[in-house]
CSV table of C-alpha atoms in Angstrom, one decimal:
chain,number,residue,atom,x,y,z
V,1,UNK,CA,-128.8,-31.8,26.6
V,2,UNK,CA,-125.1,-32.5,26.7
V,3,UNK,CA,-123.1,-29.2,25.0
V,4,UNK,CA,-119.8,-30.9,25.1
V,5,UNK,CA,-119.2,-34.5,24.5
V,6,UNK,CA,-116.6,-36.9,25.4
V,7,UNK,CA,-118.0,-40.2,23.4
V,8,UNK,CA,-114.8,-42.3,24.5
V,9,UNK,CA,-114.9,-43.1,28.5
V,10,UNK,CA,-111.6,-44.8,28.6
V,11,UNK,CA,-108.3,-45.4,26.3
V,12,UNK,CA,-105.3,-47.3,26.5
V,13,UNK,CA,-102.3,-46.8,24.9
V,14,UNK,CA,-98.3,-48.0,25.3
V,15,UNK,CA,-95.7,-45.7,27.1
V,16,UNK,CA,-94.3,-43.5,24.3
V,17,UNK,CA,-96.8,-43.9,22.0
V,18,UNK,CA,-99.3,-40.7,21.1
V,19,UNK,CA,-102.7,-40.6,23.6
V,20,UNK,CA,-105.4,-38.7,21.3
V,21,UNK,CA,-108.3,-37.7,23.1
V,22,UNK,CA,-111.4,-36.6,21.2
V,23,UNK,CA,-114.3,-33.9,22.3
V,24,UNK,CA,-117.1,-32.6,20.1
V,25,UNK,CA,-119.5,-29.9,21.2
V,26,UNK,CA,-122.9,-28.5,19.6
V,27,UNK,CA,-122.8,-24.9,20.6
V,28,UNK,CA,-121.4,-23.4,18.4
V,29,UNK,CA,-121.1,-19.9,20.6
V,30,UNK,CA,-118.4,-21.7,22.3
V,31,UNK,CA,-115.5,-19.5,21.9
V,32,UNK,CA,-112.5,-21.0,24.0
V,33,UNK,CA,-112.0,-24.7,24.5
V,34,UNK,CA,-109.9,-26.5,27.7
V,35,UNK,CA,-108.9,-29.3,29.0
V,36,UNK,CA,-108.4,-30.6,32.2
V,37,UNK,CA,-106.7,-33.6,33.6
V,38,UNK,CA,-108.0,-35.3,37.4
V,39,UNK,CA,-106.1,-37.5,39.3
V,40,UNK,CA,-108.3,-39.7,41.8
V,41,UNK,CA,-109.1,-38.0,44.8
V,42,UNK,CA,-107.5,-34.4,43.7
V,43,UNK,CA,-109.7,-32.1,41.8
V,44,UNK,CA,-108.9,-31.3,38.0
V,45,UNK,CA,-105.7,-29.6,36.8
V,46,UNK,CA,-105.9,-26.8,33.9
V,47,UNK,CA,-104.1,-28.2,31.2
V,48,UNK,CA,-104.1,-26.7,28.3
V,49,UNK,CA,-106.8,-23.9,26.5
V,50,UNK,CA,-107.2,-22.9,23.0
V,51,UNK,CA,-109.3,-20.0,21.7
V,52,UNK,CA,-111.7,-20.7,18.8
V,53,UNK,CA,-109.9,-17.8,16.5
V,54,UNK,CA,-107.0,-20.7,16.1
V,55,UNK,CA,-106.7,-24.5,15.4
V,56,UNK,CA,-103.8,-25.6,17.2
V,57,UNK,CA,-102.3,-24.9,20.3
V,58,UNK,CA,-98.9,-26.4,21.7
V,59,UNK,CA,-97.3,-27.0,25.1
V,60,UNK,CA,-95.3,-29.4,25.4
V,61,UNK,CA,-95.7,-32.7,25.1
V,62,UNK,CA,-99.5,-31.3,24.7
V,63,UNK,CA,-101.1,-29.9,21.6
V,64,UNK,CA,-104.9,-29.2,20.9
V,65,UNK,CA,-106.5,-29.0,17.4
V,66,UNK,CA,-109.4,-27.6,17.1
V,67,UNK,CA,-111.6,-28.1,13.9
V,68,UNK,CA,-114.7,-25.1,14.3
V,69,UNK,CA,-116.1,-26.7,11.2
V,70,UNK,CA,-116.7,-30.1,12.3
V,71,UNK,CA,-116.9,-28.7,15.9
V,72,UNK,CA,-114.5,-31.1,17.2
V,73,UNK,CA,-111.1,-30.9,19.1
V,74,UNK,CA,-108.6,-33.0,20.5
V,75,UNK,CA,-105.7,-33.4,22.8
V,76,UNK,CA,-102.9,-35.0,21.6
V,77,UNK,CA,-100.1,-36.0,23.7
V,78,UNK,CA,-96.5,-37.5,22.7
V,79,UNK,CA,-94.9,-39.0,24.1
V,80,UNK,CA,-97.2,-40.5,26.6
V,81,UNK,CA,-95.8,-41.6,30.3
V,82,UNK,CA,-97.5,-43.8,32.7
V,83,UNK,CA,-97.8,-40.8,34.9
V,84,UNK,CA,-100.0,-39.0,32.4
V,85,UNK,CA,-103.0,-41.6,33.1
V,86,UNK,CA,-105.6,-39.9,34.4
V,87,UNK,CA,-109.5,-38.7,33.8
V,88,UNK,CA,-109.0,-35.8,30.9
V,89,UNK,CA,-112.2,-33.8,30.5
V,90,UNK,CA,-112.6,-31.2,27.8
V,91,UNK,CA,-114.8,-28.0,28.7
V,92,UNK,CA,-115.9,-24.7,26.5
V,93,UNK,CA,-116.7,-21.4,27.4
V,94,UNK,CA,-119.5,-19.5,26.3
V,95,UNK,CA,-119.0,-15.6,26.3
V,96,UNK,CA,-122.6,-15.4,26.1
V,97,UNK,CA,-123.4,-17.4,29.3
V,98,UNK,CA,-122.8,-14.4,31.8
V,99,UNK,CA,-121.8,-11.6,30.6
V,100,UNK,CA,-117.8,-11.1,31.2
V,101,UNK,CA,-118.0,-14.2,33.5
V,102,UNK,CA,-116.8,-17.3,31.8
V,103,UNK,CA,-119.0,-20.4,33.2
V,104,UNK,CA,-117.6,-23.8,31.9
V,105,UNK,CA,-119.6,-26.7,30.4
V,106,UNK,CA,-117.7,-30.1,30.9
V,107,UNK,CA,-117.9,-33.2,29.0
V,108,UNK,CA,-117.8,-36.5,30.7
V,109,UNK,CA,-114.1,-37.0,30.6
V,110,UNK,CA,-112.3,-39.8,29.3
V,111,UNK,CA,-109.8,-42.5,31.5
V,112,UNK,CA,-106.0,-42.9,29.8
V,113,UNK,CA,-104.5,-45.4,30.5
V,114,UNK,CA,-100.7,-45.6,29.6
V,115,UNK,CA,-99.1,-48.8,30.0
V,116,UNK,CA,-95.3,-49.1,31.1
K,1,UNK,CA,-99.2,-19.7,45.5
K,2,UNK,CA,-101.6,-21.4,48.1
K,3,UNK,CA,-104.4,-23.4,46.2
K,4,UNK,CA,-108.2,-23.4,46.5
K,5,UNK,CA,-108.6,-25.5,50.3
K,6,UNK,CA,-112.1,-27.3,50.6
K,7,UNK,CA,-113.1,-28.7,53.7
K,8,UNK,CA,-114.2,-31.1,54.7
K,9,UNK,CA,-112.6,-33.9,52.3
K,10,UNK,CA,-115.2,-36.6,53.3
K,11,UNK,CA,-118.4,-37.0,55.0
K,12,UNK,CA,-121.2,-39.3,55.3
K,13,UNK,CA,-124.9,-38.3,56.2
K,14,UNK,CA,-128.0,-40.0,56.5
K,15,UNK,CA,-130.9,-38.6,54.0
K,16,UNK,CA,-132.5,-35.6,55.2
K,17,UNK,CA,-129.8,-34.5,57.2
K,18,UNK,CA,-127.9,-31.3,56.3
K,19,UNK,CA,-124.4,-30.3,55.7
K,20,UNK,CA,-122.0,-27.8,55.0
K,21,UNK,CA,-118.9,-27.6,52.7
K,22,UNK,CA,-116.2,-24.6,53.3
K,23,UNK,CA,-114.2,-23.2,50.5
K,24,UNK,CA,-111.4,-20.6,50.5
K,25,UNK,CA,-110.3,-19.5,47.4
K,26,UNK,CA,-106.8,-18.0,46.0
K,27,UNK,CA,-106.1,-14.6,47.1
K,28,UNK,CA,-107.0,-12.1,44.9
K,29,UNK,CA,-109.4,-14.3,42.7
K,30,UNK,CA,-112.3,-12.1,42.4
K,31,UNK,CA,-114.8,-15.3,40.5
K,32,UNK,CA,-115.8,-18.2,42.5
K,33,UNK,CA,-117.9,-21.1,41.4
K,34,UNK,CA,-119.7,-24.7,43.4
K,35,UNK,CA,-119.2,-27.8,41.2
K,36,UNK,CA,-121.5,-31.0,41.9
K,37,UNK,CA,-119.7,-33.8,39.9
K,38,UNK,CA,-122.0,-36.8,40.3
K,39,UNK,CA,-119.8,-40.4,39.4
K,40,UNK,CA,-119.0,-41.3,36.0
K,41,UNK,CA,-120.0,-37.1,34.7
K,42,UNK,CA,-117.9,-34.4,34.2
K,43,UNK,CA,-118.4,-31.4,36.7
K,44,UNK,CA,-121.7,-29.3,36.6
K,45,UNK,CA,-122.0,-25.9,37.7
K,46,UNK,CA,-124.5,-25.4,40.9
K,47,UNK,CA,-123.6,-21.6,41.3
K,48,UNK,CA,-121.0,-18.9,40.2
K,49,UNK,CA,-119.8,-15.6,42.6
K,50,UNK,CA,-117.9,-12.8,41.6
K,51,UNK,CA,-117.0,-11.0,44.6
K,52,UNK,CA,-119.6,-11.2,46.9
K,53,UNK,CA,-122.7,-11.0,44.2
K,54,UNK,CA,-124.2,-14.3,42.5
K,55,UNK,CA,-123.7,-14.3,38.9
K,56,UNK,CA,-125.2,-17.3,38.3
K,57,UNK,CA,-127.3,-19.8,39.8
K,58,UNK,CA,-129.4,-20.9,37.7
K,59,UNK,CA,-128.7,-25.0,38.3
K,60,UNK,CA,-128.7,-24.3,41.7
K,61,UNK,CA,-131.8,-26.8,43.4
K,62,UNK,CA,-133.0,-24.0,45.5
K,63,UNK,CA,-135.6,-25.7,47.5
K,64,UNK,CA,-132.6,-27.6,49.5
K,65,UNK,CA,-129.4,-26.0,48.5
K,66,UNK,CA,-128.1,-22.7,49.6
K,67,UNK,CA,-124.6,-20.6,49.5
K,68,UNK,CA,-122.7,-17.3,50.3
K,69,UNK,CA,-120.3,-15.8,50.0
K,70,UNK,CA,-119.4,-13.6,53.0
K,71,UNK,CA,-116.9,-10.7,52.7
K,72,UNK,CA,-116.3,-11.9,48.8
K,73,UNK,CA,-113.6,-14.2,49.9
K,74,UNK,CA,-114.8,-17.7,51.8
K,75,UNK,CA,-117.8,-19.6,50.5
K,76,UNK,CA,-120.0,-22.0,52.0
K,77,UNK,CA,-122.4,-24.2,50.2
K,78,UNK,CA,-125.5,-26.1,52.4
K,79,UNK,CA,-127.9,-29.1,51.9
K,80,UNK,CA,-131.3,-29.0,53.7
K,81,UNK,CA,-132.3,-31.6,53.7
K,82,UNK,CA,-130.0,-34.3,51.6
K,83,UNK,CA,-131.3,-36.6,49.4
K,84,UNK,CA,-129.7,-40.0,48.0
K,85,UNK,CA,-128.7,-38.7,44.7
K,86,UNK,CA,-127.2,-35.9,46.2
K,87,UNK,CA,-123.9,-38.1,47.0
K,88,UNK,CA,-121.3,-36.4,44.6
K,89,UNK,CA,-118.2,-34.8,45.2
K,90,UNK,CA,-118.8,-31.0,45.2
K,91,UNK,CA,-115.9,-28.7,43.9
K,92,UNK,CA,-115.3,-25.3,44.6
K,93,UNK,CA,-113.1,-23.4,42.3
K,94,UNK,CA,-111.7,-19.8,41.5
K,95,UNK,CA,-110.5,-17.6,38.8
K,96,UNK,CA,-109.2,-14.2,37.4
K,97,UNK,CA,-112.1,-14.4,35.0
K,98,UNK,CA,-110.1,-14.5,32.1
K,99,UNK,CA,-110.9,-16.0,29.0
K,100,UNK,CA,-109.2,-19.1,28.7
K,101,UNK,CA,-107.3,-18.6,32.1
K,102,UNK,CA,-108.8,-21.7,33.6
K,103,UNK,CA,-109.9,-22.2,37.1
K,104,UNK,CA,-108.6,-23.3,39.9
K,105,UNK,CA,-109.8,-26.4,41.2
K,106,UNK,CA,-110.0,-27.4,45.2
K,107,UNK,CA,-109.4,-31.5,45.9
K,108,UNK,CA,-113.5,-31.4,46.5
K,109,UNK,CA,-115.7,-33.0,49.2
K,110,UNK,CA,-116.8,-36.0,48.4
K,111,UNK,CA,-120.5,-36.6,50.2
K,112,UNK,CA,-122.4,-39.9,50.4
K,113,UNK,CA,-125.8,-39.8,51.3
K,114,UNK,CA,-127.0,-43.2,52.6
């Protein structure tokens, strides 16, 4: 049963132009949303977090909306640069999952591409 | 600050064999976790230390794979005996435990089981 989904497994977009990377999830005790990024061979990078109490979070060249209704979010980024292609995975937290001990759930992630 | 070293980076083993993965995490981060990320899947958690104590091991596959946590600071995870769909490349990360702080990932071992 897959908590967190990444329904996209790749995108490519054009050097400047936005990269928007979609995630939905079903739990809906899920109280903090990330996302990673993972170059090959390295293991992921924190990115970017938002907690569920807010819809959008920016850093950057990085923001991530969160929409609790629809239980969807995204991670936009402008403008994109070839070196920002890379495996993106969105993860949630469950408070519930361990008592003060945040475990995360990952989706499947999702290969950008940005082409010079 | 020093990041989260794995060791080894590669290895190959024939089925039924065992092996061993090392992780050390960042000084002072109390959580650690064992990630078994299987190709084309996002990461899945095999079992989560704070200090020294297992909080959580529940998708651990206990019958072959075993880990400590020694001192609460390096952490080994086992295999005994492999098995083909074992070949993954297994993560070890650490954290303050803070909501939203994110962890800490290690470059992972990447295992092939042939």
């Amino acid at each position: 049963d897959q908590q967190v989904k990444q329904n996209s497994p790749s995108l490519s977009v054009q050097e400047g132009r936005i990269s928007i990377l979609n995630c939905d999830y079903t739990n809906s005790m899920f109280d903090y949303f990330l996302w990673y990024k993972k170059y090959p061979a390295e293991g992921p990078t924190f990115l970017i977090s938002i907690s569920s109490i807010k819809d959008k979070n920016e850093d950057g060249r990085f923001t991530v909306f969160l929409n609790k209704s629809a239980k969807h979010l995204s991670l936009h980024i402008v403008p994109s640069q070839p070196g920002d292609s890379a495996v993106y995975f969105c993860a949630a937290s469950d408070p519930h999952s361990g008592g003060s001990n945040y475990k995360l759930t990952f989706g499947k992630g999702t290969l950008l591409t940005v082409n010079p | 600050e020093a990041g989260v070293a794995q060791s080894p980076r590669y290895k190959i083993i024939e089925k039924r064999q065992s092996v061993a993965f090392w992780c050390n995490p960042i000084s002072g981060h109390a959580t650690l976790y064992w990630y078994q990320q299987i190709l084309g899947q996002g990461p899945k958690l095999l079992i989560q230390f704070q200090n020294n104590g297992v909080v959580d091991d529940s998708q651990l596959p206990k019958d072959r794979f075993s880990a400590e946590r020694l001192k609460g600071v390096d952490s080994t995870l086992k295999i005994q005996p492999a098995k083909l769909e074992d070949s993954a490349v297994y993560l070890c990360a650490s954290s303050l435990n803070r909501q939203g702080y994110g962890y800490t990932f290690g470059s992972g071992t990447r295992l092939t089981v042939v």
